[in-house]
PDB file of C-alpha atoms in Angstrom:
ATOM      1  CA  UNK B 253       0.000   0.000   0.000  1.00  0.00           C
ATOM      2  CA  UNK B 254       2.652   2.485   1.242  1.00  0.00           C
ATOM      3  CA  UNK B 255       4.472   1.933  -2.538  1.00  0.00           C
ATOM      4  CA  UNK B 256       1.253   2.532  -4.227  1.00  0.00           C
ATOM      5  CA  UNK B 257       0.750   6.000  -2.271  1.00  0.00           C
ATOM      6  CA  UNK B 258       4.434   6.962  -3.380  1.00  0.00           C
ATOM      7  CA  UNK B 259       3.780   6.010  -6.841  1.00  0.00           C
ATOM      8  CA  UNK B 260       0.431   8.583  -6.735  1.00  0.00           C
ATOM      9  CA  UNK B 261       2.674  11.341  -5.223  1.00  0.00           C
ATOM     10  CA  UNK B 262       5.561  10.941  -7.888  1.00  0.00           C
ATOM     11  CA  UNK B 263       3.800  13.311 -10.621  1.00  0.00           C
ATOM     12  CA  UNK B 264       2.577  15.901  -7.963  1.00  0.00           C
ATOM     13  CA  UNK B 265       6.979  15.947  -6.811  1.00  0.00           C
ATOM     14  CA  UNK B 266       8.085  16.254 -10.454  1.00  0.00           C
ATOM     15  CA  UNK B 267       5.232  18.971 -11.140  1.00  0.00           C
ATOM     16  CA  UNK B 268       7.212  21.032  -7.934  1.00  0.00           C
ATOM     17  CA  UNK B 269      10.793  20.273  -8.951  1.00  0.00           C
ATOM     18  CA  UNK B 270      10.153  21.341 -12.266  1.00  0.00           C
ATOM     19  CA  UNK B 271       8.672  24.718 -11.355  1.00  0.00           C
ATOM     20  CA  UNK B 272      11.998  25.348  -8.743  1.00  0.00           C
ATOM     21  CA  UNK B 273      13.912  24.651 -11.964  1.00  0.00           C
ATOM     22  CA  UNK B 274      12.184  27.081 -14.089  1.00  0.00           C
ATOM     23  CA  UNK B 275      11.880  29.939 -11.288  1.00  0.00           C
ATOM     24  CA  UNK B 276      14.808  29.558  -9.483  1.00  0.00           C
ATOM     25  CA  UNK B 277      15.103  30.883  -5.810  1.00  0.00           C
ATOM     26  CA  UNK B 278      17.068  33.583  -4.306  1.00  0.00           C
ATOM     27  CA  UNK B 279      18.106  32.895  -1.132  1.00  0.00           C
ATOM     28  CA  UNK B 280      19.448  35.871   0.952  1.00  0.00           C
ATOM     29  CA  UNK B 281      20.205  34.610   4.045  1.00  0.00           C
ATOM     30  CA  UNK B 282      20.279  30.760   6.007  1.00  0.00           C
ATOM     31  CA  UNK B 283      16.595  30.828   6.893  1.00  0.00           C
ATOM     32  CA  UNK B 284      14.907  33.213   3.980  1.00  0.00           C
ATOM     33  CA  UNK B 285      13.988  32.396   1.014  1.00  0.00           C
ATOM     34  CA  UNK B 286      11.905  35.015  -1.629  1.00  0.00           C
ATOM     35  CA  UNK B 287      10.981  34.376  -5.067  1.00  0.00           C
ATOM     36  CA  UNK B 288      12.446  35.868  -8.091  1.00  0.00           C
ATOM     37  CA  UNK B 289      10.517  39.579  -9.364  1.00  0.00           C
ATOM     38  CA  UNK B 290       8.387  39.126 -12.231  1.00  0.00           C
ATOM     39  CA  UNK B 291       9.409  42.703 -13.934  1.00  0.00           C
ATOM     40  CA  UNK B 292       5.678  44.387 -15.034  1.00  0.00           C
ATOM     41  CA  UNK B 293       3.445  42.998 -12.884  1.00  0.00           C
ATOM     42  CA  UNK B 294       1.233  45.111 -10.732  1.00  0.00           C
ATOM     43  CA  UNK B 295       3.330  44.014  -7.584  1.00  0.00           C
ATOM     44  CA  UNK B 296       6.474  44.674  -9.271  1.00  0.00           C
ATOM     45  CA  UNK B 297       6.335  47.195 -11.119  1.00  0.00           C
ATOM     46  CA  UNK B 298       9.213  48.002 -14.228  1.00  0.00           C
ATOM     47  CA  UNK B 299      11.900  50.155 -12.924  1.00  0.00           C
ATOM     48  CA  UNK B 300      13.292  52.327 -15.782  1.00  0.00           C
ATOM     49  CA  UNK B 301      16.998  52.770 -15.922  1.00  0.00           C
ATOM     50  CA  UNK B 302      18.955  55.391 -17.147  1.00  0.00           C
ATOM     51  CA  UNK B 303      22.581  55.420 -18.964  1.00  0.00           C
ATOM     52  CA  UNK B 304      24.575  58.937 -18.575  1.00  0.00           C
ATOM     53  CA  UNK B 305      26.614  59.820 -21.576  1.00  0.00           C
ATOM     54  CA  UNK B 306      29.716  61.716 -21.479  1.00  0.00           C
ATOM     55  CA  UNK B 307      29.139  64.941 -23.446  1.00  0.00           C
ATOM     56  CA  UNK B 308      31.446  65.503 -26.199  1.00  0.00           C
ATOM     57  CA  UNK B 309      32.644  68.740 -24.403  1.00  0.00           C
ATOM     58  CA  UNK B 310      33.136  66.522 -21.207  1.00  0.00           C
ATOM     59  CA  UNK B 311      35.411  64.100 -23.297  1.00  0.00           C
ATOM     60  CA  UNK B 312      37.445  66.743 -24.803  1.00  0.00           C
ATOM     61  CA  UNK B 313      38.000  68.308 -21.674  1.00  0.00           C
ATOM     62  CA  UNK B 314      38.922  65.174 -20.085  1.00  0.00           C
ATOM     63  CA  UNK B 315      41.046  64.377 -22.833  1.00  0.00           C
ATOM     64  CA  UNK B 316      42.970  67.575 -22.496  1.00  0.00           C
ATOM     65  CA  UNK B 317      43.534  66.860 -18.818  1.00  0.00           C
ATOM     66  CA  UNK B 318      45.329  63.942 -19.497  1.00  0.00           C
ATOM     67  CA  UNK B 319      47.196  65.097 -22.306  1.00  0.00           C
ATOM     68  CA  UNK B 320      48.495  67.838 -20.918  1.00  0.00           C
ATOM     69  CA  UNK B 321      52.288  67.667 -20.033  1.00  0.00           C
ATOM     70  CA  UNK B 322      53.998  69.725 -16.695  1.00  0.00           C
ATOM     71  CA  UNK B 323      57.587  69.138 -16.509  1.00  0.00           C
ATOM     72  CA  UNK B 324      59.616  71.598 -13.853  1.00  0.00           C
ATOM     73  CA  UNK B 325      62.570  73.083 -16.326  1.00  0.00           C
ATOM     74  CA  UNK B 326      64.950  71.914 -13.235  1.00  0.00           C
ATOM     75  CA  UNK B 327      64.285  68.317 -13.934  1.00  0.00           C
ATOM     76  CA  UNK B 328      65.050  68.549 -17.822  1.00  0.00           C
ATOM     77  CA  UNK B 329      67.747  71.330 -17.460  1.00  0.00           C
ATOM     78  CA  UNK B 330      71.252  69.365 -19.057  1.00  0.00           C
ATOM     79  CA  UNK B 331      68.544  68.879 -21.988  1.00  0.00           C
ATOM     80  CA  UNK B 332      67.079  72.087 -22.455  1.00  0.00           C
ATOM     81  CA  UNK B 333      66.040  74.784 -20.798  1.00  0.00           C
ATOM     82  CA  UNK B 334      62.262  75.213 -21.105  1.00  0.00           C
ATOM     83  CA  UNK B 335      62.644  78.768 -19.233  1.00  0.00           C
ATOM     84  CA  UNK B 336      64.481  80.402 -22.140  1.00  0.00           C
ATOM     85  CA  UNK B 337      62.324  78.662 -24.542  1.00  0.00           C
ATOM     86  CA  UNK B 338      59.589  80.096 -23.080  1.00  0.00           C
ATOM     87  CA  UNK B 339      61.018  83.595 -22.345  1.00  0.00           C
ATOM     88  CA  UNK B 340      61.787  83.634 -26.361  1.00  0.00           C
ATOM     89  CA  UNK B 341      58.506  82.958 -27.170  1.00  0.00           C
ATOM     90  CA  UNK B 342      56.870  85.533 -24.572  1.00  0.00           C
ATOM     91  CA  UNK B 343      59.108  88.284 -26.134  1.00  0.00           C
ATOM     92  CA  UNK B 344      57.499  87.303 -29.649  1.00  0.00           C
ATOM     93  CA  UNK B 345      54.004  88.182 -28.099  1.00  0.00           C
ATOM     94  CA  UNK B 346      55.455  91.169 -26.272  1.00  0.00           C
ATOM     95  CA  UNK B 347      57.091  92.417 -29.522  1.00  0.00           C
ATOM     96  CA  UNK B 348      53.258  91.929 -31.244  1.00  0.00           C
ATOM     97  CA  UNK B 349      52.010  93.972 -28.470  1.00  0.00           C
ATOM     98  CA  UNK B 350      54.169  97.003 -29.302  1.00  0.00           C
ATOM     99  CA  UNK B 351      53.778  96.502 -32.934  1.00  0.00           C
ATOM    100  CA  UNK B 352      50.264  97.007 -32.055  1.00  0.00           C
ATOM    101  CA  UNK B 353      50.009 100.158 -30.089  1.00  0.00           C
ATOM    102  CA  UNK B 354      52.876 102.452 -32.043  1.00  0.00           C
ATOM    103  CA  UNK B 355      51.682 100.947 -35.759  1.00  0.00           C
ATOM    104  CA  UNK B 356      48.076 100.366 -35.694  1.00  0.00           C
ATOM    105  CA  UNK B 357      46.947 103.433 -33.343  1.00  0.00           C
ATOM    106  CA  UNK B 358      43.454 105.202 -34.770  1.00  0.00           C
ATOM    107  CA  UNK B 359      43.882 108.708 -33.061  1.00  0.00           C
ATOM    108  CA  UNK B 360      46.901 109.930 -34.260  1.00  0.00           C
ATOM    109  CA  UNK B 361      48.578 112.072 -30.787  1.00  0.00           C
ATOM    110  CA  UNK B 362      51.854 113.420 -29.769  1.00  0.00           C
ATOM    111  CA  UNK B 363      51.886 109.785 -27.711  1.00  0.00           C
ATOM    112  CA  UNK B 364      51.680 107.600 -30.613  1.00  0.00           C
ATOM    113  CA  UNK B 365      54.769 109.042 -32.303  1.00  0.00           C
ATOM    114  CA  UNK B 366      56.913 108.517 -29.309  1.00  0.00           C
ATOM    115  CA  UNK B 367      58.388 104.728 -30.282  1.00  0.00           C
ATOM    116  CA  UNK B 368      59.047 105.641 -34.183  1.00  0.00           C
ATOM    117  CA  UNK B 369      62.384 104.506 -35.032  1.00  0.00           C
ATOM    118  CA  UNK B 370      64.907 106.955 -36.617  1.00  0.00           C
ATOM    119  CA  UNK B 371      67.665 105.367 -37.861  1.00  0.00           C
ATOM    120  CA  UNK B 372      70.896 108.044 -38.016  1.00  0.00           C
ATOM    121  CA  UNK B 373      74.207 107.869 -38.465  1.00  0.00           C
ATOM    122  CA  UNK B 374      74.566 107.153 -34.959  1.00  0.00           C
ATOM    123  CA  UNK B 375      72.767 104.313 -34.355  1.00  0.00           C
ATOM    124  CA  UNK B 376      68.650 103.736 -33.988  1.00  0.00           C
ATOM    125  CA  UNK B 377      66.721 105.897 -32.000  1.00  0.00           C
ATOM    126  CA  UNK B 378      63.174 106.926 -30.908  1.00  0.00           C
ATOM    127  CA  UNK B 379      61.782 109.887 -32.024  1.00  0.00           C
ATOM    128  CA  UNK B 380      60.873 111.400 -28.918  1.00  0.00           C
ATOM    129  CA  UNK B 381      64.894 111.562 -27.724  1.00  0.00           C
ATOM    130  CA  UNK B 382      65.636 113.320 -30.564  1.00  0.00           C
ATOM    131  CA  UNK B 383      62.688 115.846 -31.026  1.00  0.00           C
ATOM    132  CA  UNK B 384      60.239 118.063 -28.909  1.00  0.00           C
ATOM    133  CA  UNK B 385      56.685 116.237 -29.879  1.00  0.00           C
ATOM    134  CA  UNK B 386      53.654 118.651 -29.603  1.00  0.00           C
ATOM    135  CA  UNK B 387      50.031 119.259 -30.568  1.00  0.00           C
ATOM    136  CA  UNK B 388      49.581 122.249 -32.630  1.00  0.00           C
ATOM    137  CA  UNK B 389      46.312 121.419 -32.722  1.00  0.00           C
ATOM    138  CA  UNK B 390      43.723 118.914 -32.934  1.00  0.00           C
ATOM    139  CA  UNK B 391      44.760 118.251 -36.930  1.00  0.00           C
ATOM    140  CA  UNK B 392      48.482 119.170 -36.346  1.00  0.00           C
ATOM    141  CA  UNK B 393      51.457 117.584 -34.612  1.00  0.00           C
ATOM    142  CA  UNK B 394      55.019 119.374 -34.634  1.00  0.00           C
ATOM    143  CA  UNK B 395      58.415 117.610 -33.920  1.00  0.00           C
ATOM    144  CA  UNK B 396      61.017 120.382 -33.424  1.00  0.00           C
ATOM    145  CA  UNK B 397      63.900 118.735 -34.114  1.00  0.00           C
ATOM    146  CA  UNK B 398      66.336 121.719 -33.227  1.00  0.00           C
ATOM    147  CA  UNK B 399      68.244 119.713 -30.257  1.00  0.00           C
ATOM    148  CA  UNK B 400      69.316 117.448 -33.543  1.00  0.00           C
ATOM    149  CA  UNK B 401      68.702 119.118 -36.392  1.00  0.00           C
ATOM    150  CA  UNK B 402      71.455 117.112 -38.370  1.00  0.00           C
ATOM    151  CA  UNK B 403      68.482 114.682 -37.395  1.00  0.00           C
ATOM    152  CA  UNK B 404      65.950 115.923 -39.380  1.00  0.00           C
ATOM    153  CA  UNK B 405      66.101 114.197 -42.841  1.00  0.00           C
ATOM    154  CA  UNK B 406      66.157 110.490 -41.084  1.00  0.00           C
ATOM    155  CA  UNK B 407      63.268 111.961 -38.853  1.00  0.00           C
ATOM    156  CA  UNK B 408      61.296 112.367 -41.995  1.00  0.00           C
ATOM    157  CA  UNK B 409      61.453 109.207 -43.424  1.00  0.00           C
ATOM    158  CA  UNK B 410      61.431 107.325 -40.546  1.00  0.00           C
ATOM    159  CA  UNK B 411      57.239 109.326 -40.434  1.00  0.00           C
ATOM    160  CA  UNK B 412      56.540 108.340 -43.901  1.00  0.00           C
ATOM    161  CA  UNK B 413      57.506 104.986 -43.286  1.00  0.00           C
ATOM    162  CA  UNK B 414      55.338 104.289 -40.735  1.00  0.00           C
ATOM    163  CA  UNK B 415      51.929 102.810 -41.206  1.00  0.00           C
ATOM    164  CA  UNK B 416      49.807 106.004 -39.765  1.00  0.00           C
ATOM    165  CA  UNK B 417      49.839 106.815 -43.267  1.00  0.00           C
ATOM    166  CA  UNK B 418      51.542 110.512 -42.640  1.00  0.00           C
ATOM    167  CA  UNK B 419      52.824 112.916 -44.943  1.00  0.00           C
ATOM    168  CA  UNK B 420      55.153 115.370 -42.850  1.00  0.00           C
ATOM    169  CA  UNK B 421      56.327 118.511 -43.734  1.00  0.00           C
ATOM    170  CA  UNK B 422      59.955 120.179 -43.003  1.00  0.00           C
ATOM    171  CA  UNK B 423      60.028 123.710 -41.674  1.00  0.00           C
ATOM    172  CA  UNK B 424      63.521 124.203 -41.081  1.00  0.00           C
ATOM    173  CA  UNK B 425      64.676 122.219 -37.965  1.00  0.00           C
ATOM    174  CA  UNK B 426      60.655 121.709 -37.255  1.00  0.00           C
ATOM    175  CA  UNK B 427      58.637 118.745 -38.473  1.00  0.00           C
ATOM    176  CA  UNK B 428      54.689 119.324 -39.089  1.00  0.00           C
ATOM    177  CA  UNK B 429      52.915 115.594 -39.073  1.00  0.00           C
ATOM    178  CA  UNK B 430      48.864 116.519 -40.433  1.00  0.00           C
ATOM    179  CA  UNK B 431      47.131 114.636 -38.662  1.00  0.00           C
ATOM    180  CA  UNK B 432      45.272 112.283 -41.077  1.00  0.00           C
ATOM    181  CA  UNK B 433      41.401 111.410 -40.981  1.00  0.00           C
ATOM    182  CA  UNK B 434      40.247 108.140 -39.964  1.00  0.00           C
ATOM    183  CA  UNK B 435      37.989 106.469 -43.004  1.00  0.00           C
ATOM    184  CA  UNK B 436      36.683 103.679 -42.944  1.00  0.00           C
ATOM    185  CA  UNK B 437      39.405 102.208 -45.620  1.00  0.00           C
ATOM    186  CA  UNK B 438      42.329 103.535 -43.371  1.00  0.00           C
ATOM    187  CA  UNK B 439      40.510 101.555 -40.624  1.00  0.00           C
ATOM    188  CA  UNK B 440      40.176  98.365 -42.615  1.00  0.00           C
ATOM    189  CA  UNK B 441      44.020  98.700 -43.480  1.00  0.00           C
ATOM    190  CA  UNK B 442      45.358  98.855 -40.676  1.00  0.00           C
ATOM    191  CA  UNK B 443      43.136  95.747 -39.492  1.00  0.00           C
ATOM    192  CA  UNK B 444      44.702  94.022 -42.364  1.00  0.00           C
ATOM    193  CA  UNK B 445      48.644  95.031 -40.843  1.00  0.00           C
ATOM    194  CA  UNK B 446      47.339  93.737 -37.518  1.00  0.00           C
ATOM    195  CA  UNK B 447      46.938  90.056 -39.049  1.00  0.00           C
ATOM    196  CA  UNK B 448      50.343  90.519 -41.146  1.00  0.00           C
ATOM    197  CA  UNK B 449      51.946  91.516 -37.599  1.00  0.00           C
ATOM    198  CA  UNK B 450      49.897  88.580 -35.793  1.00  0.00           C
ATOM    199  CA  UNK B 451      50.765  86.297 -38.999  1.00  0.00           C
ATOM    200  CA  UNK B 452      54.724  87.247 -38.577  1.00  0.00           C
ATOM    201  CA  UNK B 453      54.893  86.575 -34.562  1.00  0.00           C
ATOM    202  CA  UNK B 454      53.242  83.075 -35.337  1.00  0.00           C
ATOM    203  CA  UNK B 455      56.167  82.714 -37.506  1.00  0.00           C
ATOM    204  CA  UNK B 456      58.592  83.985 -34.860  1.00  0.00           C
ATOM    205  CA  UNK B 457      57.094  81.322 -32.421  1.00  0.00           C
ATOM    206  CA  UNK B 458      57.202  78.551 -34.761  1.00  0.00           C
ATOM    207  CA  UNK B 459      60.859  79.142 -35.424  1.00  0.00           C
ATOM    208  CA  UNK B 460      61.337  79.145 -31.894  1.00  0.00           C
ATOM    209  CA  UNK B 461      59.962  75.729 -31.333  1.00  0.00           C
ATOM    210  CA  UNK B 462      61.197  74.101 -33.993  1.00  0.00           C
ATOM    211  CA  UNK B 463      64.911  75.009 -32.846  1.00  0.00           C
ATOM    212  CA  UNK B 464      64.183  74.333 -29.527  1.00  0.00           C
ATOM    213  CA  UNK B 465      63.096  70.770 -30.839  1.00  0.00           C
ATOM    214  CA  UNK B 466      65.661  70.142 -33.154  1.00  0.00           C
ATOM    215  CA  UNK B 467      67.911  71.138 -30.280  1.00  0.00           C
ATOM    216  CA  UNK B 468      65.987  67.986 -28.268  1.00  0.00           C
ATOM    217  CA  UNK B 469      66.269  65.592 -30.506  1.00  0.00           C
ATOM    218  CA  UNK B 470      70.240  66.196 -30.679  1.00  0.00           C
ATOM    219  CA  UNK B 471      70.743  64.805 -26.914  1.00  0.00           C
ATOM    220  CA  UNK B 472      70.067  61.267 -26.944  1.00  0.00           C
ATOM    221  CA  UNK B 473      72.330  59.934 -24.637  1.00  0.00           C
ATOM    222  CA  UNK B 474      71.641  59.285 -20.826  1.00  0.00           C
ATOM    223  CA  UNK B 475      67.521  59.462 -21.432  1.00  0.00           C
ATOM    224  CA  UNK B 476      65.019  57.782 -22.196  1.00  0.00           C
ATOM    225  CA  UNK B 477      63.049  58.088 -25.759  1.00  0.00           C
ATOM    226  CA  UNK B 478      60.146  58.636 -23.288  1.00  0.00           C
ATOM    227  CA  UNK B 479      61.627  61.739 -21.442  1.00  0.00           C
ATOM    228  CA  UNK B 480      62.634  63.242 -24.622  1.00  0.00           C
ATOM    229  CA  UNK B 481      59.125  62.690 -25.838  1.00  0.00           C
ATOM    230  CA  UNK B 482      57.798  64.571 -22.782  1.00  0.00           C
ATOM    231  CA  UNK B 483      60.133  67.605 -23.305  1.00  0.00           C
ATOM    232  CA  UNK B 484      58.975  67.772 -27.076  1.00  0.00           C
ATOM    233  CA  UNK B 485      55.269  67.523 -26.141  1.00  0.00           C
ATOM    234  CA  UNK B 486      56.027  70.632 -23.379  1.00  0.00           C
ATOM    235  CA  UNK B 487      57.260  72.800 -25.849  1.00  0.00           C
ATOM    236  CA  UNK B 488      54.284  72.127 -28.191  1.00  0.00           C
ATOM    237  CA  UNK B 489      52.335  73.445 -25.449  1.00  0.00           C
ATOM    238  CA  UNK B 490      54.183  76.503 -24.683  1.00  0.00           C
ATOM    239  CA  UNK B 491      54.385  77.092 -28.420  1.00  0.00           C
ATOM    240  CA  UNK B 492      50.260  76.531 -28.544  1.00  0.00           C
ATOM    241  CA  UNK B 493      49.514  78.823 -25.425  1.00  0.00           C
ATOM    242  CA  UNK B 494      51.409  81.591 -27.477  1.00  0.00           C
ATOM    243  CA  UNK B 495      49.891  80.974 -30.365  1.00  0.00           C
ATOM    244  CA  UNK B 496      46.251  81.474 -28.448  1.00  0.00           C
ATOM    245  CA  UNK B 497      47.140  84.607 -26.882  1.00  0.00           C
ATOM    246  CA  UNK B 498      48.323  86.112 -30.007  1.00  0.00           C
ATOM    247  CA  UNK B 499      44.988  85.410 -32.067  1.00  0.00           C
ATOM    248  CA  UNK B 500      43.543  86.892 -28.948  1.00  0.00           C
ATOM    249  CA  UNK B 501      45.641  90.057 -29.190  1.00  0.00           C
ATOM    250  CA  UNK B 502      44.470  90.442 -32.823  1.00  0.00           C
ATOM    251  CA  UNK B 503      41.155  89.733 -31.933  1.00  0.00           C
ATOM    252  CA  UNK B 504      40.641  92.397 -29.435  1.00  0.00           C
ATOM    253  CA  UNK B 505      42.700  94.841 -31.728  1.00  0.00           C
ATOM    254  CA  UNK B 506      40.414  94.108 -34.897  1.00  0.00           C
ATOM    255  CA  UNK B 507      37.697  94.817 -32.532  1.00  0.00           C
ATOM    256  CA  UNK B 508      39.590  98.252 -31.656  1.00  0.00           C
ATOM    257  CA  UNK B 509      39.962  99.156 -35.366  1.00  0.00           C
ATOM    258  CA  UNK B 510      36.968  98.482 -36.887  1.00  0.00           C
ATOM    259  CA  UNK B 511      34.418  98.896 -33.885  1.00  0.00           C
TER     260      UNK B 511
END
């Protein structure tokens, strides 16, 4: 009797195994046991999940972060040194600046004449150590030149040379510099010498790093290819963060010109 009850139970045991095997059970602890989630039903409702993507800005930023390259000039010193490199290229952008203010000024004044360079017999000088600048009046500016009136010729040329676009006039040992009227054409010329001058410095800066990598690439001994990578990659940089600041300078002195 006892094997004819088993043999009745034997489909209602499979029926359970099989259903363990199909849903199987999560156990999260010795004595608990909880059945799997059935995602979408009313008691467990579908939990929506969300993926955050890096923006491209975000990558690019985080790209440049690791990219970037920091090296103290100490460190790489009996290679180069990345101070001087960097001083030369500063100076470029300096040089740019000055460019900027005595060539490309829109009001012509006593001020902007100071830095023209005469070039004498003596040697280069500016204008305002060898003449007495003045405003005659708002449409006149005089140089009196009578401290160096052997001067006076060079100071001359050295006016018409410059691109203020002035026509002086000799008056014995005094120079008379009409002051010219701003047009809109003078304005869009001298925006066009501000990108020559910006055009040149790149240039300058180029020049700069390419010696200054050449230069690298000549000491091979006692480092690594690795190092001298590094050193290359830091001058890039400097070379790039002049480069920025000059098409800033032009930039803001476009915006000066043409307003």
């Amino acid at each position: 009797m006892a094997l004819n009850q088993l043999s009745l139970l034997r489909p209602l045991l499979c029926h359970t195994l099989l259903r363990h095997v199909r849903s199987p059970l999560v156990v999260t602890s010795k004595f608990t046991v909880i059945p799997p989630l059935h995602l979408g039903t009313a008691h467990h409702p579908t939990v929506a999940c969300s993926r955050f993507y890096a923006t491209k800005k975000n990558k690019a930023k985080a790209k440049d972060q690791t990219a970037k390259v920091n090296i103290k000039s100490a460190l790489v010193e009996d290679i180069i040194s990345l101070d001087e490199v960097k001083e030369d290229m500063v100076a470029v952008l300096n040089a740019l600046k000055d460019d900027f203010t005595r060539s490309l000024s829109i009001r012509t004044s006593p001020g902007a004449l100071d830095h023209i360079v005469v070039t004498t017999q003596d040697g280069k000088f500016p204008l305002n150590q060898l003449g007495q600048i003045s405003m005659k009046s708002s449409q006149l500016i005089l140089v009196n030149m009578s401290s160096f009136p052997e001067a006076v010729a060079a100071a001359t040329r050295a006016l018409r040379e410059t691109s203020m676009n002035l026509n002086p006039e000799v008056d014995g040992t005094i120079i008379k510099v009409p002051v010219p009227k701003v047009t809109r054409e003078y304005r869009e010329n001298l925006a066009k010498l501000a990108k020559q001058f910006s055009n040149k410095a790149k240039d300058s800066v180029r020049k700069v790093r390419s010696n200054a990598i050449t230069h690298v690439k000549k000491v091979k001994e006692g480092h690594s290819e690795d190092t001298l990578r590094l050193v290359e990659k830091q001058i890039q940089q400097m070379a790039d963060s002049v480069a920025a600041d000059i098409d800033k300078q032009l930039a803001a002195k476009t915006k000066e010109l043409l307003g």
